JSON list of C-alpha atoms in Angstrom, two decimals:
[
{"chain": "D", "resi": 14, "resn": "MET", "atom": "CA", "xyz": [14.42, -76.35, -19.28]},
{"chain": "D", "resi": 15, "resn": "THR", "atom": "CA", "xyz": [10.97, -77.30, -19.75]},
{"chain": "D", "resi": 16, "resn": "PHE", "atom": "CA", "xyz": [9.77, -80.77, -17.99]},
{"chain": "D", "resi": 17, "resn": "ASN", "atom": "CA", "xyz": [9.25, -82.28, -21.50]},
{"chain": "D", "resi": 18, "resn": "LEU", "atom": "CA", "xyz": [12.36, -81.38, -22.82]},
{"chain": "D", "resi": 19, "resn": "ARG", "atom": "CA", "xyz": [14.38, -82.49, -20.00]},
{"chain": "D", "resi": 20, "resn": "ASN", "atom": "CA", "xyz": [12.69, -85.89, -20.01]},
{"chain": "D", "resi": 21, "resn": "THR", "atom": "CA", "xyz": [13.33, -86.14, -23.81]},
{"chain": "D", "resi": 22, "resn": "MET", "atom": "CA", "xyz": [17.04, -85.26, -23.20]},
{"chain": "D", "resi": 23, "resn": "ILE", "atom": "CA", "xyz": [17.34, -87.94, -20.54]},
{"chain": "D", "resi": 24, "resn": "VAL", "atom": "CA", "xyz": [15.62, -90.59, -22.66]},
{"chain": "D", "resi": 25, "resn": "ALA", "atom": "CA", "xyz": [17.81, -89.69, -25.51]},
{"chain": "D", "resi": 26, "resn": "THR", "atom": "CA", "xyz": [21.06, -89.88, -23.44]},
{"chain": "D", "resi": 27, "resn": "ALA", "atom": "CA", "xyz": [19.97, -93.35, -22.12]},
{"chain": "D", "resi": 28, "resn": "PHE", "atom": "CA", "xyz": [19.27, -94.66, -25.60]},
{"chain": "D", "resi": 29, "resn": "ALA", "atom": "CA", "xyz": [22.52, -93.49, -27.06]},
{"chain": "D", "resi": 30, "resn": "ALA", "atom": "CA", "xyz": [24.38, -95.25, -24.04]},
{"chain": "D", "resi": 31, "resn": "ALA", "atom": "CA", "xyz": [22.59, -98.48, -24.67]},
{"chain": "D", "resi": 32, "resn": "MET", "atom": "CA", "xyz": [23.35, -98.32, -28.17]},
{"chain": "D", "resi": 33, "resn": "TYR", "atom": "CA", "xyz": [26.92, -97.78, -27.64]},
{"chain": "D", "resi": 34, "resn": "SER", "atom": "CA", "xyz": [27.27, -100.82, -25.21]},
{"chain": "D", "resi": 35, "resn": "THR", "atom": "CA", "xyz": [25.30, -102.81, -27.66]},
{"chain": "D", "resi": 36, "resn": "THR", "atom": "CA", "xyz": [27.59, -101.99, -30.64]},
{"chain": "D", "resi": 37, "resn": "ASN", "atom": "CA", "xyz": [30.42, -102.84, -28.29]},
{"chain": "D", "resi": 38, "resn": "ALA", "atom": "CA", "xyz": [29.07, -106.37, -27.20]},
{"chain": "D", "resi": 39, "resn": "ASN", "atom": "CA", "xyz": [28.53, -106.99, -31.13]},
{"chain": "D", "resi": 40, "resn": "ALA", "atom": "CA", "xyz": [31.99, -105.80, -31.84]},
{"chain": "D", "resi": 41, "resn": "GLU", "atom": "CA", "xyz": [33.44, -108.37, -29.17]},
{"chain": "D", "resi": 42, "resn": "GLY", "atom": "CA", "xyz": [31.17, -111.04, -30.56]},
{"chain": "D", "resi": 43, "resn": "TYR", "atom": "CA", "xyz": [30.27, -114.55, -28.88]},
{"chain": "D", "resi": 44, "resn": "HIS", "atom": "CA", "xyz": [32.33, -117.29, -28.12]},
{"chain": "D", "resi": 45, "resn": "VAL", "atom": "CA", "xyz": [31.24, -120.54, -30.07]},
{"chain": "D", "resi": 46, "resn": "GLN", "atom": "CA", "xyz": [33.92, -123.21, -29.48]},
{"chain": "D", "resi": 47, "resn": "LYS", "atom": "CA", "xyz": [31.86, -126.06, -31.44]},
{"chain": "D", "resi": 48, "resn": "GLN", "atom": "CA", "xyz": [32.26, -128.31, -34.45]},
{"chain": "D", "resi": 49, "resn": "ALA", "atom": "CA", "xyz": [29.85, -127.45, -36.94]},
{"chain": "D", "resi": 50, "resn": "ARG", "atom": "CA", "xyz": [29.05, -128.28, -40.75]},
{"chain": "D", "resi": 51, "resn": "THR", "atom": "CA", "xyz": [29.34, -126.01, -43.91]},
{"chain": "D", "resi": 52, "resn": "HIS", "atom": "CA", "xyz": [25.88, -125.78, -45.29]},
{"chain": "D", "resi": 53, "resn": "ALA", "atom": "CA", "xyz": [23.57, -124.41, -48.34]},
{"chain": "D", "resi": 54, "resn": "ILE", "atom": "CA", "xyz": [26.47, -124.23, -50.70]},
{"chain": "D", "resi": 55, "resn": "ALA", "atom": "CA", "xyz": [25.93, -125.32, -54.44]},
{"chain": "D", "resi": 56, "resn": "TYR", "atom": "CA", "xyz": [27.57, -128.67, -55.45]},
{"chain": "D", "resi": 57, "resn": "ASN", "atom": "CA", "xyz": [29.68, -126.64, -57.84]},
{"chain": "D", "resi": 58, "resn": "ASP", "atom": "CA", "xyz": [30.79, -123.97, -55.51]},
{"chain": "D", "resi": 59, "resn": "VAL", "atom": "CA", "xyz": [32.53, -123.43, -52.21]},
{"chain": "D", "resi": 60, "resn": "LEU", "atom": "CA", "xyz": [32.07, -121.19, -49.13]},
{"chain": "D", "resi": 61, "resn": "ASN", "atom": "CA", "xyz": [34.70, -118.50, -49.15]},
{"chain": "D", "resi": 62, "resn": "VAL", "atom": "CA", "xyz": [36.80, -118.27, -46.04]},
{"chain": "D", "resi": 63, "resn": "ARG", "atom": "CA", "xyz": [38.05, -114.85, -45.74]},
{"chain": "D", "resi": 64, "resn": "ALA", "atom": "CA", "xyz": [40.99, -112.88, -43.96]},
{"chain": "D", "resi": 65, "resn": "TRP", "atom": "CA", "xyz": [38.71, -110.64, -41.85]},
{"chain": "D", "resi": 66, "resn": "PRO", "atom": "CA", "xyz": [34.94, -110.46, -41.29]},
{"chain": "D", "resi": 67, "resn": "ALA", "atom": "CA", "xyz": [33.78, -108.52, -44.53]},
{"chain": "D", "resi": 68, "resn": "ALA", "atom": "CA", "xyz": [32.42, -109.58, -47.88]},
{"chain": "D", "resi": 69, "resn": "SER", "atom": "CA", "xyz": [34.98, -107.44, -49.77]},
{"chain": "D", "resi": 70, "resn": "SER", "atom": "CA", "xyz": [38.03, -109.06, -47.84]},
{"chain": "D", "resi": 71, "resn": "ARG", "atom": "CA", "xyz": [40.78, -111.24, -49.38]},
{"chain": "D", "resi": 72, "resn": "ILE", "atom": "CA", "xyz": [39.63, -114.96, -49.89]},
{"chain": "D", "resi": 73, "resn": "LYS", "atom": "CA", "xyz": [42.13, -117.21, -48.02]},
{"chain": "D", "resi": 74, "resn": "PHE", "atom": "CA", "xyz": [40.55, -120.68, -49.15]},
{"chain": "D", "resi": 75, "resn": "GLY", "atom": "CA", "xyz": [37.32, -122.40, -49.57]},
{"chain": "D", "resi": 76, "resn": "VAL", "atom": "CA", "xyz": [35.58, -125.06, -48.00]},
{"chain": "D", "resi": 77, "resn": "ASN", "atom": "CA", "xyz": [32.93, -127.53, -50.02]},
{"chain": "D", "resi": 78, "resn": "ASN", "atom": "CA", "xyz": [29.20, -128.35, -48.67]},
{"chain": "D", "resi": 79, "resn": "ASN", "atom": "CA", "xyz": [28.67, -130.39, -45.88]},
{"chain": "D", "resi": 80, "resn": "ARG", "atom": "CA", "xyz": [32.37, -130.29, -44.68]},
{"chain": "D", "resi": 81, "resn": "LYS", "atom": "CA", "xyz": [33.30, -130.15, -40.72]},
{"chain": "D", "resi": 82, "resn": "VAL", "atom": "CA", "xyz": [34.74, -127.05, -39.43]},
{"chain": "D", "resi": 83, "resn": "TYR", "atom": "CA", "xyz": [35.47, -125.73, -36.03]},
{"chain": "D", "resi": 84, "resn": "VAL", "atom": "CA", "xyz": [33.79, -122.45, -35.00]},
{"chain": "D", "resi": 85, "resn": "GLN", "atom": "CA", "xyz": [35.71, -120.40, -32.52]},
{"chain": "D", "resi": 86, "resn": "ARG", "atom": "CA", "xyz": [33.73, -117.28, -32.35]},
{"chain": "D", "resi": 87, "resn": "CYS", "atom": "CA", "xyz": [31.18, -115.12, -34.13]},
{"chain": "D", "resi": 88, "resn": "ILE", "atom": "CA", "xyz": [30.62, -111.46, -34.37]},
{"chain": "D", "resi": 89, "resn": "ILE", "atom": "CA", "xyz": [27.78, -109.26, -35.91]},
{"chain": "D", "resi": 90, "resn": "LYS", "atom": "CA", "xyz": [29.13, -106.91, -38.25]},
{"chain": "D", "resi": 91, "resn": "SER", "atom": "CA", "xyz": [26.98, -104.51, -40.51]},
{"chain": "D", "resi": 92, "resn": "GLY", "atom": "CA", "xyz": [24.09, -106.57, -39.93]},
{"chain": "D", "resi": 93, "resn": "THR", "atom": "CA", "xyz": [25.92, -109.94, -40.81]},
{"chain": "D", "resi": 94, "resn": "ASP", "atom": "CA", "xyz": [27.00, -112.75, -38.35]},
{"chain": "D", "resi": 95, "resn": "TRP", "atom": "CA", "xyz": [30.51, -113.51, -39.28]},
{"chain": "D", "resi": 96, "resn": "CYS", "atom": "CA", "xyz": [32.11, -116.53, -37.74]},
{"chain": "D", "resi": 97, "resn": "LYS", "atom": "CA", "xyz": [35.76, -117.46, -37.35]},
{"chain": "D", "resi": 98, "resn": "ILE", "atom": "CA", "xyz": [36.32, -121.09, -38.32]},
{"chain": "D", "resi": 99, "resn": "ARG", "atom": "CA", "xyz": [39.45, -123.35, -38.54]},
{"chain": "D", "resi": 100, "resn": "ARG", "atom": "CA", "xyz": [39.88, -126.31, -41.08]},
{"chain": "D", "resi": 101, "resn": "GLY", "atom": "CA", "xyz": [42.87, -128.25, -41.71]},
{"chain": "D", "resi": 102, "resn": "GLY", "atom": "CA", "xyz": [44.96, -125.91, -39.59]},
{"chain": "D", "resi": 103, "resn": "ARG", "atom": "CA", "xyz": [43.82, -122.75, -41.48]},
{"chain": "D", "resi": 104, "resn": "THR", "atom": "CA", "xyz": [41.57, -120.09, -40.14]},
{"chain": "D", "resi": 105, "resn": "GLY", "atom": "CA", "xyz": [39.32, -117.28, -41.44]},
{"chain": "D", "resi": 106, "resn": "TRP", "atom": "CA", "xyz": [35.96, -115.64, -41.49]},
{"chain": "D", "resi": 107, "resn": "VAL", "atom": "CA", "xyz": [32.71, -116.99, -43.02]},
{"chain": "D", "resi": 108, "resn": "ASN", "atom": "CA", "xyz": [29.26, -115.77, -43.35]},
{"chain": "D", "resi": 109, "resn": "GLY", "atom": "CA", "xyz": [27.55, -117.36, -40.38]},
{"chain": "D", "resi": 110, "resn": "ARG", "atom": "CA", "xyz": [24.28, -118.38, -42.33]},
{"chain": "D", "resi": 111, "resn": "TYR", "atom": "CA", "xyz": [26.50, -120.85, -44.28]},
{"chain": "D", "resi": 112, "resn": "ILE", "atom": "CA", "xyz": [27.45, -122.91, -41.32]},
{"chain": "D", "resi": 113, "resn": "ILE", "atom": "CA", "xyz": [25.24, -125.21, -39.49]},
{"chain": "D", "resi": 114, "resn": "LYS", "atom": "CA", "xyz": [24.87, -126.94, -35.95]},
{"chain": "D", "resi": 115, "resn": "GLY", "atom": "CA", "xyz": [22.25, -129.03, -34.91]},
{"chain": "D", "resi": 116, "resn": "GLY", "atom": "CA", "xyz": [19.85, -127.84, -37.78]},
{"chain": "D", "resi": 117, "resn": "GLU", "atom": "CA", "xyz": [20.45, -124.48, -37.03]},
{"chain": "D", "resi": 118, "resn": "THR", "atom": "CA", "xyz": [22.77, -121.74, -38.79]},
{"chain": "D", "resi": 119, "resn": "PHE", "atom": "CA", "xyz": [24.89, -119.48, -36.87]},
{"chain": "D", "resi": 120, "resn": "ALA", "atom": "CA", "xyz": [23.21, -116.24, -38.24]},
{"chain": "D", "resi": 121, "resn": "ARG", "atom": "CA", "xyz": [21.58, -115.20, -35.15]},
{"chain": "D", "resi": 122, "resn": "PRO", "atom": "CA", "xyz": [18.39, -112.79, -35.16]},
{"chain": "D", "resi": 123, "resn": "HIS", "atom": "CA", "xyz": [19.49, -109.52, -34.00]},
{"chain": "D", "resi": 124, "resn": "TYR", "atom": "CA", "xyz": [17.81, -105.83, -33.98]},
{"chain": "D", "resi": 125, "resn": "THR", "atom": "CA", "xyz": [18.94, -103.36, -36.30]},
{"chain": "D", "resi": 126, "resn": "ALA", "atom": "CA", "xyz": [17.53, -99.70, -37.14]},
{"chain": "D", "resi": 127, "resn": "TYR", "atom": "CA", "xyz": [15.29, -101.63, -39.77]},
{"chain": "D", "resi": 128, "resn": "GLY", "atom": "CA", "xyz": [13.89, -104.10, -37.12]},
{"chain": "D", "resi": 129, "resn": "TRP", "atom": "CA", "xyz": [14.73, -107.64, -36.27]},
{"chain": "D", "resi": 130, "resn": "HIS", "atom": "CA", "xyz": [16.78, -109.61, -38.99]}
]
């Protein structure tokens, strides 16, 4: 094997290992355990709280704008921050951009194949 090909193989293997570990970390998510409020929801709409972290998931219940929720944890799935919330004894998943704490949403910037989002 030539020197350049060997170096390319080493770099490719290291990159694949780094991407695998990043994917696992994103799947596990990050613990939040904080009170927050719903945010940026139209006055005649609700934030859909879903059974699992996906836009196609079954809707369990809705929460109006500017309502307190307890954020248990968040994960990054398909480029979107999904947060598991609790309100009134019920739990479910919401898009992190619609919950806010201290002026910032729970949608964290993260790197994808298309750059930072």
